[in-house]
Amino acid sequence: MTPTLYRQALEQTGGSPHLLAAREVALERFFSHGLPSPRDEDWKYTPLDFLERAELHAPHHTAEDWTSEDYPGIALKYGNGRLTDVYTQSIHAHSLADRADTALVVRYLGQLADTFPGNTALAEINSALWQDGLLLHVPAGWKSAPLFMVHRTSEADAMLHLRHLVVLEAGAEAVLVEQCLGAPGLAYWHNSVTEIVLGEGARLTHLKLDENSAAATHTGLTLVQQARDSRYRALSLNVGARVARHDTRVHLDEAGATCQLDGVFIATGRRHIDQHLHVDHRAPHTGSSQTWRGIADGRGRGIFDARVVVQPGARKADALQSSRNLLLSPHAEIDVKPQLEIYTDDVKCGHGATVGQLDPAEIFYLRSRGIDADTARALLLRGFVEQALGLLKDSGLADWLEPHLAAALPAPNKEHTA
Amino acid sequence: MLHIENLHVSIGDKPILAGIDLDVKAGEVHAIMGPNGSGKSTLAQVLAGREGYVVTAGCVRYLDRDLLALAPEERARAGVFLAFQYPLEIPGVANVQLLRTALNSVRRSRNETELDAMDFLDTVKGKLELLGMDDSFLYRAVNEGFSGGEKKRNEILQMAVLEPRLAILDETDSGLDIDALKTVAHGVNALKHPGRAVILVTHYQRLLNYIVPDRVHVLAGGRIVRSGDASLALELEERGYGWLMPESSPQTEARP
Ligand SMILES: Nc1ncnc2c1ncn2[C@@H]1O[C@H](COP(=O)(O)OP(=O)(O)OP(=O)(O)O)[C@@H](O)[C@H]1O
Ligand SMILES: [Mg+2]
């Protein structure tokens, strides 16, 4: 990627003179940093300098050919980075590009991306080149219907920068499901930045399903700022892309704010799936919990890096972390790095992380009940993953998700042949 | 139904079973007793097909088939059931899911139609009632957080659903309260049938008051050192095992 290619992409974006000026500034800053290299400690497992050697371009076409999947809610469909349905039935969800000049967007856009520490380069290139995305704004006291944001990429070597802004005002509630798909075998780069601002007592349930093509690169940054008594519950299902890096950073700014960041990753084939979580307890009586289950098969590679910081003022904070991981083949690898940094007394913290294999005694137990070995392994894998899906119980999304999960789990007996 | 001849089994290099002979006919109940570490569970696990146990000599025939040549699931489908001494916990897998997958696997192997969720529930609810278990057990993860006694009862529930021809119960009575013991015994007796057989591994005469054995065997040092009728269990209760111990078994071999 030469600077010229990025500049060409910038020329294809739009917006007011004010926005264009901001894009120019962001691009210059990006040039001064460059893409993360292995020298960056935070990126040592997942350097992106290979993108420098690729020739990517802003998409020329809007995607069509939608799968006929039924979504149990309102669907917003994005093709090659742009909203394709002009008409949506939601009164709270809009194309971000269409609303870029509204007072709300001007006020909030970039507020978290520009001020939260870390993750600079990808946020900057996104700020410079984003073409479209979601604006979800739920006014005080409103409850939004479940919203499915579906991204589909059908153009080879496209570089998609999606930008999403979610603002839930006091007491507002929403369920947001994000699904990323790509034409099979297609190479592209999907880079998204999501800024989420939760007002007092607001509640957001956020399901993220990465089913990008097995040749794609996916980088996603989710930034969340939480006011008093707000609740953010996220469930990630990271099962797609050739190289994926998912960053989530949550600031619990006021008392009573809680977040639950759960997820599953399944790295089959040669997939490389890296997830970084960072929760910052910055006020008393804040709570965070993380339950993750990871599976690597074939030559798959998984990274789980979760950092929870309890700041000096955050008395009575509650932080729980559980990460269990399974290696299904001798060539698979999972690196787990749980970090708890506690700068105050009077907190309740617990964490546990394991990497292991399927238990032969459990397989035998199931076989002794007449279940064949492949089915026994499949049951155990599904059960393993189930432990991270607690959030689905009261979400009404479990049935919708099930086939996606089933498709992502390693097929039986691959274990022996991989 | 089951014919064990001169069975020798090692774990690693360590011989555990040193020549077991046992004949179990259809319709019979056999009890196997014996001191801790004498090889009772090893025998039970070998019959169920657990890997890692090396049969160094002998053979086992079950319904005129070579049992040891069958995979564990094939044995289960042929009607062998082992209630584990230490049932495993399987987090994330609901009890009902295990039961239905197991029953349908067995039915498929017999060319019977698989039961759908509704028909299966009808079947399993009757069994739950028989064992005095609550419906909620169906939806909990297999044995996860179950009390010791609940785990044992859950093994018997699986047995009741699968309706095996040869049931091997490895200390299913240990850890049961008196009422649970009666319920479990009732569950086993309900399964009794001229075409079926039961092997009870137990330390206590108590269970045998409810399920009366045709034969009682004492396993010590990897061998059956004494067999008798139900009265042998009473005698053991009285006198312990000392008087039966073989002179030169691996168990009692004197070390310098
Ligand atoms: N994996 C193993 N490796 C080594 N030794 C083993 C292994 N499993 C069992 N043993 C040994 O085999 C012997 C027989 O064990 P087994 O569990 O069959 O005894 P048991 O008669 O069922 O005893 P209990 O009444 O206490 O249940 C014991 O000495 C035990 O330590
Ligand atoms: Mg035992």
PDB file of N, CA and C and ligand atoms in Angstrom, chain B residues 36-37 39-42 85-86 170-171 201 203, ligand 2:
ATOM      1  N   ASN B  36     -10.748 -52.658  48.614  1.00  0.00           N
ATOM      2  CA  ASN B  36     -10.360 -51.517  47.786  1.00  0.00           C
ATOM      3  C   ASN B  36      -9.123 -51.877  46.977  1.00  0.00           C
ATOM      4  N   GLY B  37      -9.126 -51.476  45.742  1.00  0.00           N
ATOM      5  CA  GLY B  37      -7.939 -51.685  44.913  1.00  0.00           C
ATOM      6  C   GLY B  37      -7.794 -53.100  44.400  1.00  0.00           C
ATOM      7  N   GLY B  39      -9.446 -54.515  41.965  1.00  0.00           N
ATOM      8  CA  GLY B  39      -9.613 -54.636  40.512  1.00  0.00           C
ATOM      9  C   GLY B  39     -11.053 -54.668  40.029  1.00  0.00           C
ATOM     10  N   LYS B  40     -12.004 -54.381  40.912  1.00  0.00           N
ATOM     11  CA  LYS B  40     -13.421 -54.446  40.534  1.00  0.00           C
ATOM     12  C   LYS B  40     -13.761 -53.430  39.437  1.00  0.00           C
ATOM     13  N   SER B  41     -13.326 -52.177  39.650  1.00  0.00           N
ATOM     14  CA  SER B  41     -13.625 -51.156  38.640  1.00  0.00           C
ATOM     15  C   SER B  41     -12.859 -51.429  37.357  1.00  0.00           C
ATOM     16  N   THR B  42     -11.655 -51.965  37.502  1.00  0.00           N
ATOM     17  CA  THR B  42     -10.872 -52.300  36.311  1.00  0.00           C
ATOM     18  C   THR B  42     -11.648 -53.301  35.459  1.00  0.00           C
ATOM     19  N   GLN B  85     -18.445 -45.731  38.663  1.00  0.00           N
ATOM     20  CA  GLN B  85     -18.225 -45.439  40.080  1.00  0.00           C
ATOM     21  C   GLN B  85     -18.076 -43.931  40.279  1.00  0.00           C
ATOM     22  N   TYR B  86     -17.382 -43.287  39.333  1.00  0.00           N
ATOM     23  CA  TYR B  86     -17.223 -41.832  39.391  1.00  0.00           C
ATOM     24  C   TYR B  86     -17.752 -41.225  38.097  1.00  0.00           C
ATOM     25  N   ASP B 170     -21.218 -50.091  39.066  1.00  0.00           N
ATOM     26  CA  ASP B 170     -20.007 -50.025  39.872  1.00  0.00           C
ATOM     27  C   ASP B 170     -20.242 -49.121  41.078  1.00  0.00           C
ATOM     28  N   GLU B 171     -20.482 -49.715  42.197  1.00  0.00           N
ATOM     29  CA  GLU B 171     -20.708 -48.997  43.455  1.00  0.00           C
ATOM     30  C   GLU B 171     -21.765 -47.907  43.330  1.00  0.00           C
ATOM     31  N   VAL B 201     -21.358 -54.230  41.514  1.00  0.00           N
ATOM     32  CA  VAL B 201     -20.126 -54.126  42.288  1.00  0.00           C
ATOM     33  C   VAL B 201     -20.485 -53.340  43.537  1.00  0.00           C
ATOM     34  N   HIS B 203     -19.737 -52.716  48.070  1.00  0.00           N
ATOM     35  CA  HIS B 203     -19.035 -53.004  49.317  1.00  0.00           C
ATOM     36  C   HIS B 203     -20.001 -53.409  50.418  1.00  0.00           C
TER      37      HIS B 203
HETATM   38 MG    MG C   2     -13.857 -49.314  42.163  1.00  0.00          MG
END
